[in-house]
Short mmCIF file of C-alpha atoms and ligand atoms in Angstrom, two decimals:
data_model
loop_
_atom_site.label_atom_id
_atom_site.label_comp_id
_atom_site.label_asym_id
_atom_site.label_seq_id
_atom_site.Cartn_x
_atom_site.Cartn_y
_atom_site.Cartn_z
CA UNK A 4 23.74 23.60 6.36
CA UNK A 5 20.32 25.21 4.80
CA UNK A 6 17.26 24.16 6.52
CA UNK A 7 15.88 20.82 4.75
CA UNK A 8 17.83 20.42 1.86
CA UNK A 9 16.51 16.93 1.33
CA UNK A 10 13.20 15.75 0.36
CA UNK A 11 14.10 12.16 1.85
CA UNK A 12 17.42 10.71 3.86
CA UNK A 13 17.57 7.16 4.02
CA UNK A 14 19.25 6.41 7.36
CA UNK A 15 21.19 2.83 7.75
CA UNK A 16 21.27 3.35 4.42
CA UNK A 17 23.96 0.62 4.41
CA UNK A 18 22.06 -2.31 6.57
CA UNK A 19 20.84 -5.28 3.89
CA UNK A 20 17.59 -3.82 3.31
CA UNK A 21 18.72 -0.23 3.24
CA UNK A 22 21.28 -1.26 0.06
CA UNK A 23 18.11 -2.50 -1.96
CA UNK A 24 16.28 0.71 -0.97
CA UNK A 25 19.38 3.50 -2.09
CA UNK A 26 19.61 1.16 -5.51
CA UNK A 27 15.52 1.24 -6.06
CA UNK A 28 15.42 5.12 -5.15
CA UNK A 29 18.75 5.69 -7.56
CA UNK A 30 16.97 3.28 -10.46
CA UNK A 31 13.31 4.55 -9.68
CA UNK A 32 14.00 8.37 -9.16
CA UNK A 33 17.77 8.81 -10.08
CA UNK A 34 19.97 11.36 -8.27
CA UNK A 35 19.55 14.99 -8.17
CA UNK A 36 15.89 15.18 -10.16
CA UNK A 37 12.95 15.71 -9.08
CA UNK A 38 13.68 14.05 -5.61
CA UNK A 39 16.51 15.72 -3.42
CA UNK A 40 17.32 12.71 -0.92
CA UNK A 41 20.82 11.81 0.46
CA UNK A 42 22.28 8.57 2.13
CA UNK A 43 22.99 8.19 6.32
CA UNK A 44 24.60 6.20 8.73
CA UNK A 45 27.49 5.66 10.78
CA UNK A 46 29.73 4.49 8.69
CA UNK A 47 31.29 6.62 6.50
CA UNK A 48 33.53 4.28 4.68
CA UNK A 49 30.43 1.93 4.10
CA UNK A 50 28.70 5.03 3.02
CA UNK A 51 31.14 5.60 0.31
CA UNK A 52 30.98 1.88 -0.94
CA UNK A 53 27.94 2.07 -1.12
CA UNK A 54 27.44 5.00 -3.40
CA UNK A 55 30.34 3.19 -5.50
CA UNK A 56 28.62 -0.04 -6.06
CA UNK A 57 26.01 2.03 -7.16
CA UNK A 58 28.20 3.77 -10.06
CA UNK A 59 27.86 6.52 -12.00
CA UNK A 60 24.40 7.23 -11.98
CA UNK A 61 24.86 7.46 -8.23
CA UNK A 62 27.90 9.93 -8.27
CA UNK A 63 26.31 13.20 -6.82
CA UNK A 64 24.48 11.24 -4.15
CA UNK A 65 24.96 13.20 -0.93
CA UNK A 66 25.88 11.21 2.08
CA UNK A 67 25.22 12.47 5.58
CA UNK A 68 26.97 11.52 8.87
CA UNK A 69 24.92 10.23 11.83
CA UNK A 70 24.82 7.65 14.62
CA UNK A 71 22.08 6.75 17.05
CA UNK A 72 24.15 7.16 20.04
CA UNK A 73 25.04 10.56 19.38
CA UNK A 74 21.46 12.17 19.61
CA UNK A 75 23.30 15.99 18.08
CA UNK A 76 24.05 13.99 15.23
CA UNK A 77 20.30 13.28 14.84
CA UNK A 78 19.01 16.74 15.33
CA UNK A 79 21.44 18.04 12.81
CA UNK A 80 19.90 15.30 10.51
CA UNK A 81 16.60 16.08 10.95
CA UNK A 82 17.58 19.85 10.28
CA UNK A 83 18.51 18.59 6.88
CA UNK A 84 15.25 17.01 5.50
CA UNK A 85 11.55 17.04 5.41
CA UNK A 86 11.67 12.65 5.88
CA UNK A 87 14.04 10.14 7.07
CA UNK A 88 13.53 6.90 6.36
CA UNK A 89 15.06 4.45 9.18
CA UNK A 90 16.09 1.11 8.39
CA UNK A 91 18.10 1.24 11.67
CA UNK A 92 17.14 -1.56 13.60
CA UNK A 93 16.41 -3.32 15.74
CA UNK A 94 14.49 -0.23 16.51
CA UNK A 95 14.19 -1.07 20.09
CA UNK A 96 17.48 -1.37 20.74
CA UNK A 97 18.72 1.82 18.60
CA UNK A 98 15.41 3.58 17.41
CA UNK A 99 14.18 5.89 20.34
CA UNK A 100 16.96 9.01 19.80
CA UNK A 101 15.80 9.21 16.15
CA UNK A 102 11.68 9.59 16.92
CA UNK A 103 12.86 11.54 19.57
CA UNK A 104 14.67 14.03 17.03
CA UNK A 105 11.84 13.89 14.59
CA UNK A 106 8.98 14.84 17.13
CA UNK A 107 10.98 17.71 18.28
CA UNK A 108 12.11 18.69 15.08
CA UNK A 109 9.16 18.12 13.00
CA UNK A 110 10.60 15.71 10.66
CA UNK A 111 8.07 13.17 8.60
CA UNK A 112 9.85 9.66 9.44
CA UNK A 113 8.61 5.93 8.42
CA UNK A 114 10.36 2.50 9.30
CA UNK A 115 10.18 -1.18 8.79
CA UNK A 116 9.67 -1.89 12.44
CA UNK A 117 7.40 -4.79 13.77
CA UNK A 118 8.59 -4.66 17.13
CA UNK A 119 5.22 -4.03 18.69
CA UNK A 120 6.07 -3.21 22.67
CA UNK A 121 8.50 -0.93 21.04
CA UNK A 122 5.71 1.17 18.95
CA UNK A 123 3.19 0.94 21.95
CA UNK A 124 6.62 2.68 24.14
CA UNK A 125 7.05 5.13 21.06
CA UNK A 126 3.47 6.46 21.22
CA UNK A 127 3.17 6.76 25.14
CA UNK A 128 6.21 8.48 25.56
CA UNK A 129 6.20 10.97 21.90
CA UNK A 130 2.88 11.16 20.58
CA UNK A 131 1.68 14.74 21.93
CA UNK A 132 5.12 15.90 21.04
CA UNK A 133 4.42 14.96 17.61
CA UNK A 134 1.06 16.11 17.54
CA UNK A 135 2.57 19.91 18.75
CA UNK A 136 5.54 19.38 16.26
CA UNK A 137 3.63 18.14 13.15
CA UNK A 138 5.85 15.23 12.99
CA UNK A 139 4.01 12.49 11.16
CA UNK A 140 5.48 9.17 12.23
CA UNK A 141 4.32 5.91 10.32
CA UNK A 142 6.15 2.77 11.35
CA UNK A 143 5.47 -1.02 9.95
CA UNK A 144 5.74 0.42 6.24
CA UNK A 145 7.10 -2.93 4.81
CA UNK A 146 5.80 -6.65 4.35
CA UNK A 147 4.79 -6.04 7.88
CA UNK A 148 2.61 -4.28 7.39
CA UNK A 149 1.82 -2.38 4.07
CA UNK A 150 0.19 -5.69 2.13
CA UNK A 151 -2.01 -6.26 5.23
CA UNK A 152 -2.89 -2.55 6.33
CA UNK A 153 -3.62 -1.75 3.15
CA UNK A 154 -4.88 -4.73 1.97
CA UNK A 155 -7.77 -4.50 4.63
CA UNK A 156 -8.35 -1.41 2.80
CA UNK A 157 -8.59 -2.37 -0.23
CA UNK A 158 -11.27 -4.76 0.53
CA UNK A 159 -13.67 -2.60 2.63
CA UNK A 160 -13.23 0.07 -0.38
CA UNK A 161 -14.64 -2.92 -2.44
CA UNK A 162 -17.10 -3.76 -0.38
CA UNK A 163 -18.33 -0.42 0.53
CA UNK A 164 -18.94 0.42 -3.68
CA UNK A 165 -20.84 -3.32 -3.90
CA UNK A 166 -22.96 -3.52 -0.60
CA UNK A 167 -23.04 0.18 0.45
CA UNK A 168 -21.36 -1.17 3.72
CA UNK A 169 -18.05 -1.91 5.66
CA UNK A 170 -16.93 -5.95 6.20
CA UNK A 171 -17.47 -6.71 9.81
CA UNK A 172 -15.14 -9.65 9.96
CA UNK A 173 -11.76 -9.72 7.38
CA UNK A 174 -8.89 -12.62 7.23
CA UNK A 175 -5.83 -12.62 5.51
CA UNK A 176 -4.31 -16.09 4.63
CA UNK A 177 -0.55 -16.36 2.94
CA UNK A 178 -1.73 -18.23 -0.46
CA UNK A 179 2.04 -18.58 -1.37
CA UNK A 180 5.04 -17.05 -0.66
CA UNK A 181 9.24 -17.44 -1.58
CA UNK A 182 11.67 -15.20 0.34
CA UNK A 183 14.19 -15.90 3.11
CA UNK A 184 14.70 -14.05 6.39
CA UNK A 185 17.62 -11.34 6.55
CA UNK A 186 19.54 -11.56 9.99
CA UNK A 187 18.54 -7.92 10.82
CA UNK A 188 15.05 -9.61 10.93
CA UNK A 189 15.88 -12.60 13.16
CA UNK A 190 17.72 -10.22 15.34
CA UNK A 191 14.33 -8.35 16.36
CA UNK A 192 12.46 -11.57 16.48
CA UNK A 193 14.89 -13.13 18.79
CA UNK A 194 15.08 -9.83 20.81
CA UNK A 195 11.09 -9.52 21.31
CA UNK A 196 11.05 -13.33 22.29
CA UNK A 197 14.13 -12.88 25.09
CA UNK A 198 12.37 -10.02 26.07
CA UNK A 199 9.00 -11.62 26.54
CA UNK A 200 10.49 -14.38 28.15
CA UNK A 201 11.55 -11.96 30.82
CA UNK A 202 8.82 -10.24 31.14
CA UNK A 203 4.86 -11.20 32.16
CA UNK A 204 3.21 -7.69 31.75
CA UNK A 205 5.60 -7.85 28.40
CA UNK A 206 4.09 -11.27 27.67
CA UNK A 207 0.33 -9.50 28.75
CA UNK A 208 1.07 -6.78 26.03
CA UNK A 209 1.32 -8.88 22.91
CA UNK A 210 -1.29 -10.71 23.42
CA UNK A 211 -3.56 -7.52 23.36
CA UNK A 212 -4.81 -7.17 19.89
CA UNK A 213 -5.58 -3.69 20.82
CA UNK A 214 -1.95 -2.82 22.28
CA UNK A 215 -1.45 -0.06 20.06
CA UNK A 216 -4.81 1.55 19.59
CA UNK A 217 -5.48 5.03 21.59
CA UNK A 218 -6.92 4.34 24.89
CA UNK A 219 -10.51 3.46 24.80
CA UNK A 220 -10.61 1.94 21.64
CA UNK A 221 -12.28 -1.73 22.45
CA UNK A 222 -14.65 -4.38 21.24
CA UNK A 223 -16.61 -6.59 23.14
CA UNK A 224 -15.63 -9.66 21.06
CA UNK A 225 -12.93 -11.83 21.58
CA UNK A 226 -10.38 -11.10 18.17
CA UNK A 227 -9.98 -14.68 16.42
CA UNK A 228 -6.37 -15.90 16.41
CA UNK A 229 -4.91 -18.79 14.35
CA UNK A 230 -1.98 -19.90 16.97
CA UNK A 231 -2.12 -23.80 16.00
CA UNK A 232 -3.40 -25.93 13.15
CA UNK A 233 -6.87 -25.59 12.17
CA UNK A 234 -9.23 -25.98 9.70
CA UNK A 235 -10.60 -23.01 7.59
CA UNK A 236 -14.15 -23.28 5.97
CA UNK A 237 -13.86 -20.28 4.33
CA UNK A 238 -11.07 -21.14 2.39
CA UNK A 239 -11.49 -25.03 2.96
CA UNK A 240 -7.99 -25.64 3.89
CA UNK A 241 -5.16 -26.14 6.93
CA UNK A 242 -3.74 -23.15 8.08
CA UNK A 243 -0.97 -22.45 10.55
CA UNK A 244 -0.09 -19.55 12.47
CA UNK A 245 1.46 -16.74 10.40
CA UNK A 246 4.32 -15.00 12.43
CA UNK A 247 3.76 -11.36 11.65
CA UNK A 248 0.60 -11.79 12.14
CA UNK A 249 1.44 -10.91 15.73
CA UNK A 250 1.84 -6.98 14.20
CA UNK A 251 0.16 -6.98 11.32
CA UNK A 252 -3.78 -7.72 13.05
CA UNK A 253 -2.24 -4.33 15.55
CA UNK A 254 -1.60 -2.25 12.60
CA UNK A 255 -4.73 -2.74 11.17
CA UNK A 256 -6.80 -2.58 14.26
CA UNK A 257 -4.75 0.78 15.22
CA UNK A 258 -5.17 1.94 11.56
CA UNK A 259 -9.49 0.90 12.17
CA UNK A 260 -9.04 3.23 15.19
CA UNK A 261 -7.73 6.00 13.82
CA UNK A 262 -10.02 6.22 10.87
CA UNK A 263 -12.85 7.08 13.66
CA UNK A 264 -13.67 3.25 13.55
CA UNK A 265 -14.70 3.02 9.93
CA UNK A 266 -14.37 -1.01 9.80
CA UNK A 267 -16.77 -1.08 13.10
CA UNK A 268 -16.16 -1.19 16.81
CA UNK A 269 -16.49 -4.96 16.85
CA UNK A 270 -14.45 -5.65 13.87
CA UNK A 271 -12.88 -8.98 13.58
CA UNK A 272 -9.42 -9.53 11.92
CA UNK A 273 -6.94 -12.41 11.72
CA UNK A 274 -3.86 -13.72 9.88
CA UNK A 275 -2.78 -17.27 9.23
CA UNK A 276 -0.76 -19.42 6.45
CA UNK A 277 -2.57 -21.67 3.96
CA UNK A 278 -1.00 -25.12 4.28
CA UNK A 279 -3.53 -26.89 1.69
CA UNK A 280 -6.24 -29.26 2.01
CA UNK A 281 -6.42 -33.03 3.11
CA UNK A 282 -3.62 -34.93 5.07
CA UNK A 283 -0.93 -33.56 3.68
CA UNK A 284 -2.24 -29.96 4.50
CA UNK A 285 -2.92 -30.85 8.40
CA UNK A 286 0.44 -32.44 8.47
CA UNK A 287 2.05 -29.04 7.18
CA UNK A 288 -0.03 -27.37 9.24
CA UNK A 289 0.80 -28.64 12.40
CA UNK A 290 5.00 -29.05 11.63
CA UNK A 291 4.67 -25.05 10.89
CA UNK A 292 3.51 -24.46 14.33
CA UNK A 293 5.60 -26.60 15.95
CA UNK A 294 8.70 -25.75 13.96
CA UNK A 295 7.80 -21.67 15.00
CA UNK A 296 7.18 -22.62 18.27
CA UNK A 297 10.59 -24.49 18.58
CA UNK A 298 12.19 -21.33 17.27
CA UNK A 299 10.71 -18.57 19.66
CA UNK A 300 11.15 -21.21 22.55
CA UNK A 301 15.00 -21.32 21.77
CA UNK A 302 15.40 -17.70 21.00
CA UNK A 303 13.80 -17.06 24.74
CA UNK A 304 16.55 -19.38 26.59
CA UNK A 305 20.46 -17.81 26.62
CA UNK A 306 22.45 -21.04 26.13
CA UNK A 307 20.09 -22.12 22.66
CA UNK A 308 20.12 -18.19 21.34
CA UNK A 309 23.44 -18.42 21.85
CA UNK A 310 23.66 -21.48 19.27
CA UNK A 311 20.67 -20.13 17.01
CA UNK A 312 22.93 -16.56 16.61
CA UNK A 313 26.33 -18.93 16.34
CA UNK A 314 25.38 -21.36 14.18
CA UNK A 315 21.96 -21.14 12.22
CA UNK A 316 20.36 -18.10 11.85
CA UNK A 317 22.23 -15.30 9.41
CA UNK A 318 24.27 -12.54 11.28
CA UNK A 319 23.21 -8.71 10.95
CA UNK A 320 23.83 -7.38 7.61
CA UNK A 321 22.60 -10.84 6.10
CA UNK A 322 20.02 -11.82 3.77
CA UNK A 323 19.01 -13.51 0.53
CA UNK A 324 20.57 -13.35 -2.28
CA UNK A 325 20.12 -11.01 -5.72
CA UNK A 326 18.41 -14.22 -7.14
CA UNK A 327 16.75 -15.17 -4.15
CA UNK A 328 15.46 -11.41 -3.68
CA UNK A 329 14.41 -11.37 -7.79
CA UNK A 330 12.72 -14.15 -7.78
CA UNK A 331 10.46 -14.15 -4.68
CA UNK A 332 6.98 -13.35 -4.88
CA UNK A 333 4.01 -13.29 -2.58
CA UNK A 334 0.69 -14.13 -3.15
CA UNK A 335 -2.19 -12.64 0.09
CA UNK A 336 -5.82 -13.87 0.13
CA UNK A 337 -8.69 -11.93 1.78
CA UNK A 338 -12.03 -12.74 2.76
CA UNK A 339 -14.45 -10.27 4.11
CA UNK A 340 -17.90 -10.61 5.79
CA UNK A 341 -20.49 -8.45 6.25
CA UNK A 342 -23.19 -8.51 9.06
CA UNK A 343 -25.71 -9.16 6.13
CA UNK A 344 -24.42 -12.34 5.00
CA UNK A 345 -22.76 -10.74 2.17
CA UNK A 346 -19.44 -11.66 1.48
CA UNK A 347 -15.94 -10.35 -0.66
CA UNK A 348 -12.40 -11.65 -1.74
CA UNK A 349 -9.72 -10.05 -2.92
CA UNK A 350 -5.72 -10.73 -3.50
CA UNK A 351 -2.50 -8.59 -2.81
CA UNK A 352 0.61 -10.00 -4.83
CA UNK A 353 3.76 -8.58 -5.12
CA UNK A 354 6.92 -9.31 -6.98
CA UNK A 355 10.07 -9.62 -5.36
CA UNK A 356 10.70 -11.81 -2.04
CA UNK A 357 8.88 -9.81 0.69
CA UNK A 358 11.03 -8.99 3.45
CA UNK A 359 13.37 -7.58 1.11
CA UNK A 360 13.21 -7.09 -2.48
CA UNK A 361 9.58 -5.96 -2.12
CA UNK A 362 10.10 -4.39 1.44
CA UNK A 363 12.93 -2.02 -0.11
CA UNK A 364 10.48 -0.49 -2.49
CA UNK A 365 7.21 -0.23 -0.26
CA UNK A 366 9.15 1.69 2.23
CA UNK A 367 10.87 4.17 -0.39
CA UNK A 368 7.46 4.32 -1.64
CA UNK A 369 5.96 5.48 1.86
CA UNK A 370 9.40 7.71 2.31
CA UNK A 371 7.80 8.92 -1.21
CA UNK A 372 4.22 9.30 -0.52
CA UNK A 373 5.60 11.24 3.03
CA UNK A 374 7.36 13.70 1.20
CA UNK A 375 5.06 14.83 -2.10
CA UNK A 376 1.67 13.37 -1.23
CA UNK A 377 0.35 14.62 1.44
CA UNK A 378 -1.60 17.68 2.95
CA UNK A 379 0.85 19.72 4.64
CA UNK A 380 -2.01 20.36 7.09
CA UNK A 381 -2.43 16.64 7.76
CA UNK A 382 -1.68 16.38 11.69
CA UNK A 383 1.74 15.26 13.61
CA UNK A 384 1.02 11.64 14.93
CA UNK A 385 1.40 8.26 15.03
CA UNK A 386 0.13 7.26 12.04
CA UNK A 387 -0.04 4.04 9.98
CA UNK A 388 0.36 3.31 6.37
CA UNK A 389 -3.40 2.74 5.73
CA UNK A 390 -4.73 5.40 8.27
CA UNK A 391 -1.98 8.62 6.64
CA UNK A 392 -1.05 6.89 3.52
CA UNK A 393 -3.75 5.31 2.23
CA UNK A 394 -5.11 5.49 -1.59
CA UNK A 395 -2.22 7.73 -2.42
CA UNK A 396 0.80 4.88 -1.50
CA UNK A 397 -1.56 2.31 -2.78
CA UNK A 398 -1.31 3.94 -6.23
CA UNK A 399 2.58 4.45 -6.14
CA UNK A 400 2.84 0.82 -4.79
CA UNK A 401 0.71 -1.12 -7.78
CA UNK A 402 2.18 2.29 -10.50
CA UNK A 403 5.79 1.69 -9.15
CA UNK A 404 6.44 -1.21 -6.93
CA UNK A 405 5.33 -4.58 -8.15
CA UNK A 406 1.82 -4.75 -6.11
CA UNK A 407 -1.52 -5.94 -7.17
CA UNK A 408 -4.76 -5.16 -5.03
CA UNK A 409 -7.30 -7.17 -7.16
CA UNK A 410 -10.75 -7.88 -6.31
CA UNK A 411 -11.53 -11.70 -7.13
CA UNK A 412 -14.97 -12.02 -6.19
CA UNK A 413 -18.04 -10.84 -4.11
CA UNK A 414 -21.44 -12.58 -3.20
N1 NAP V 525 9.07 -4.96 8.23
C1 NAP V 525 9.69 -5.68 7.35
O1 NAP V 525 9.08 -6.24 6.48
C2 NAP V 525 11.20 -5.75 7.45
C3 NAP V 525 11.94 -6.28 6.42
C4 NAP V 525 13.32 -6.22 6.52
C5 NAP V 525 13.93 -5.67 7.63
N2 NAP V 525 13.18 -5.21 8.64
C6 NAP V 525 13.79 -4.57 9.81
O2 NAP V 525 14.64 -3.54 9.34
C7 NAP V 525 15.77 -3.43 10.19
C8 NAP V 525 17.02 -3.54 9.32
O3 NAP V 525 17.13 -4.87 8.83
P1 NAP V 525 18.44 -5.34 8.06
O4 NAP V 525 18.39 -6.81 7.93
O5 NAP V 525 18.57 -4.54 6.82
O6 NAP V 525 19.54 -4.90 9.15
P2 NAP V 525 21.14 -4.97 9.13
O7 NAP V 525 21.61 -5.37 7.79
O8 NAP V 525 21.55 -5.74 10.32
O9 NAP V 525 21.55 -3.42 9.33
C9 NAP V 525 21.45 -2.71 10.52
C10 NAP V 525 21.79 -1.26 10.22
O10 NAP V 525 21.77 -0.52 11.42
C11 NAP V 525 22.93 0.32 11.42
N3 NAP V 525 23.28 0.70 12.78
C12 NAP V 525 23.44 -0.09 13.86
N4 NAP V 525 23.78 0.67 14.92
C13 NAP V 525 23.81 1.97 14.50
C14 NAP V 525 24.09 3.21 15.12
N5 NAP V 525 24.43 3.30 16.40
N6 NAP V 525 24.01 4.33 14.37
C15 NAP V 525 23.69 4.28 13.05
N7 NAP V 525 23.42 3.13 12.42
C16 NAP V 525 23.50 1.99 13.13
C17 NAP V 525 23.99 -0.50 10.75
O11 NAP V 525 25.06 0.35 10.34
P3 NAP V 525 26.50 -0.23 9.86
O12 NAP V 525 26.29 -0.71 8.45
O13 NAP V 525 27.38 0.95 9.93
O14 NAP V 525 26.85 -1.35 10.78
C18 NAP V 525 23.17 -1.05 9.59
O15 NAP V 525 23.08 -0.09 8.56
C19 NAP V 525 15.63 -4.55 11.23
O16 NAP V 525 15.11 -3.99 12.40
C20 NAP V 525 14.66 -5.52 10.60
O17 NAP V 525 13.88 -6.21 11.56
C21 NAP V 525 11.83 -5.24 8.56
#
């Protein structure tokens, strides 16, 4: 096979999210234009469905042969392409062979991990081999955490061009939002919370809003965290602790950190879900983290996992519906602070449902961006979607994908 045939592969091209990503790349970029990209897994039978659901238009797609327990299979992927998209998961239970194959190889690769002890591992144990390959690896490039990473952006960008000056504190609140979990979702949820439960340096690690930042990068204020009901002045409303918040505030700290600090050494960022004002709002409020709590406590404990996985939660390869994906929306509020007293709001929306509908094209988007938008010189790392990405995938996103980074007011 010629060196890099493909621009892009999508690999688990045929998990629930990876469908809705081959049918937005077919719709958005068709097959065999401009874009050379090909479909992967381990199935080829599933492969071939696949590509038939997807009809005619879809007829020439290529569709590679790999699985992540054959690392040779890898390698020969990665000698294929210039990016692989993974939506193989849960990445830490089948995701190490495939960085591993990119950082040698010098393949471009982005994912829809969250698993955070799982990106910290990643780093440690591949980042100077990227760095000497040129691999640029950018994980977290859906809901968590593309609205939020480069959301942040968005706002400082504002606030920069109206006060001359960064936002030292920034919060993100979930206004409104309508989309179900998928059960490839719950699976890496339920796996993080087992493997907390077993695990007190594990336990340690998450808590550390800096877990994933390069050595050395610290502030000497204690990160705000939303973990039960509270009030919020700023937005004078309930909130309740937002569950990807947990990766989401490490993205964008790690994302802070690589941009040589731009946001400040002591800059402050939380997440955390508007429940509305009054008694009705506290009420929500405080059922949201008890109902959350509830869930991570019985995903920790073998006999109730057992009955969450049997009976409740949906199985791999689950998710919502065409109807439920089509119409789900999202709707993001940020506030931003300066030192002076000065402060900024703005709003990410997107269309779709978030973990899916929306997810699929935000990650073919950053597959995108990988493969035509950047400097070939930019350096082999661990990147993240604001830090590598940035104003380039923010354009493709609100040109291609259904986002909207609007400024709503500043004072
Ligand atoms: N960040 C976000 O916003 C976001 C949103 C959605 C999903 N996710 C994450 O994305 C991942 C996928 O989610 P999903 O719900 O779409 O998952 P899923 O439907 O359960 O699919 C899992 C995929 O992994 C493949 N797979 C498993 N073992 C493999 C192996 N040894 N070799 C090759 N492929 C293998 C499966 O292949 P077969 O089809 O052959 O079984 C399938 O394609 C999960 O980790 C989930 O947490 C994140």
């Amino acid at each position: 096979m010629e060196k890099q045939q493909f621009d892009l592969v999508v690999f688990g091209a045929t998990s629930f999210v990876g469908q809705i990503l081959t049918r937005y790349l077919t719709e958005t970029y068709g097959v065999g234009g401009t874009v050379s990209w090909a479909i992967a897994g381990r199935s080829g039978h599933k492969l071939e469905t696949l590509k038939n659901e997807l009809g005619e238009r879809a007829r020439e797609l290529p569709i590679l042969l790999a699985d992540a327990s054959r690392p040779e299979s890898l390698d020969e992927l990665c000698l294929q392409t210039r990016v692989i998209i993974s939506t193989v998961g849960p990445y830490a239970l089948y995701g190490e062979p495939l960085i591993k194959a990119c950082v040698s190889s010098g393949t471009d690769y982005c994912d829809l991990t969250g698993e955070v002890q799982w990106i910290r591992a990643m780093i440690e144990r591949y980042e100077d081999q990227a760095k000497a390959s040129g691999a640029r690896i950018v994980h977290c490039c859906g809901f968590d955490s593309i609205p939020s990473d480069l959301g942040v952006l968005f706002l400082q960008q504002q606030a920069q061009q109206t006060f001359g000056h960064y936002c030292t504190q920034v919060k993100m609140r979930v206004k409104a939002a309508k989309g179900e979990f998928s059960g490839g979702t719950v699976a890496s949820l339920m796996n993080v919370a087992k493997e907390a439960a077993a695990d007190p340096a594990l336990r340690k690690e998450l808590a550390n809003p800096f877990s994933i930042c390069p050595p050395g990068h610290r502030s000497s204020q204690r990160q705000p965290n939303v973990k039960s009901a509270s009030y919020d002045k700023d937005f004078d409303a309930w909130t309740a602790p937002f569950v990807m918040a947990a990766i989401n505030t490490r993205i964008v700290h790690r994302s802070n950190a690589l941009m040589a600090t731009g946001y400040g050494k002591e800059f402050l960022y939380d997440e955390a879900m508007l429940t509305g004002r009054g008694l009705k709002g506290r009420a929500t409020a405080y059922a949201i983290t008890a109902a959350l709590g509830g869930f991570l406590a019985a995903s920790a404990i073998k006999p109730t996992r057992w009955a969450l996985e049997r009976f409740v939660v949906p199985k791999p390869g689950e998710g919502p519906s065409p109807e439920a994906q089509q119409n789900g929306f999202y709707d993001l509020r940020f506030v931003g602070h300066t030192e002076a007293g000065e402060s900024i709001r703005t709003r990410v929306t997107g269309d779709r449902d978030p973990g899916y509908g929306s997810t699929g094209k935000m990650l073919g988007e950053a597959g995108a961006c990988l493969a035509f938008d950047l400097d070939p010189d930019a350096p082999g790392g661990f990147w993240t979607p604001a830090s590598l990405l940035g104003q380039s995938l923010l354009d493709r996103l609100t040109t291609r994908a259904g986002l909207r980074f609007e400024l709503l007011e500043n004072n």
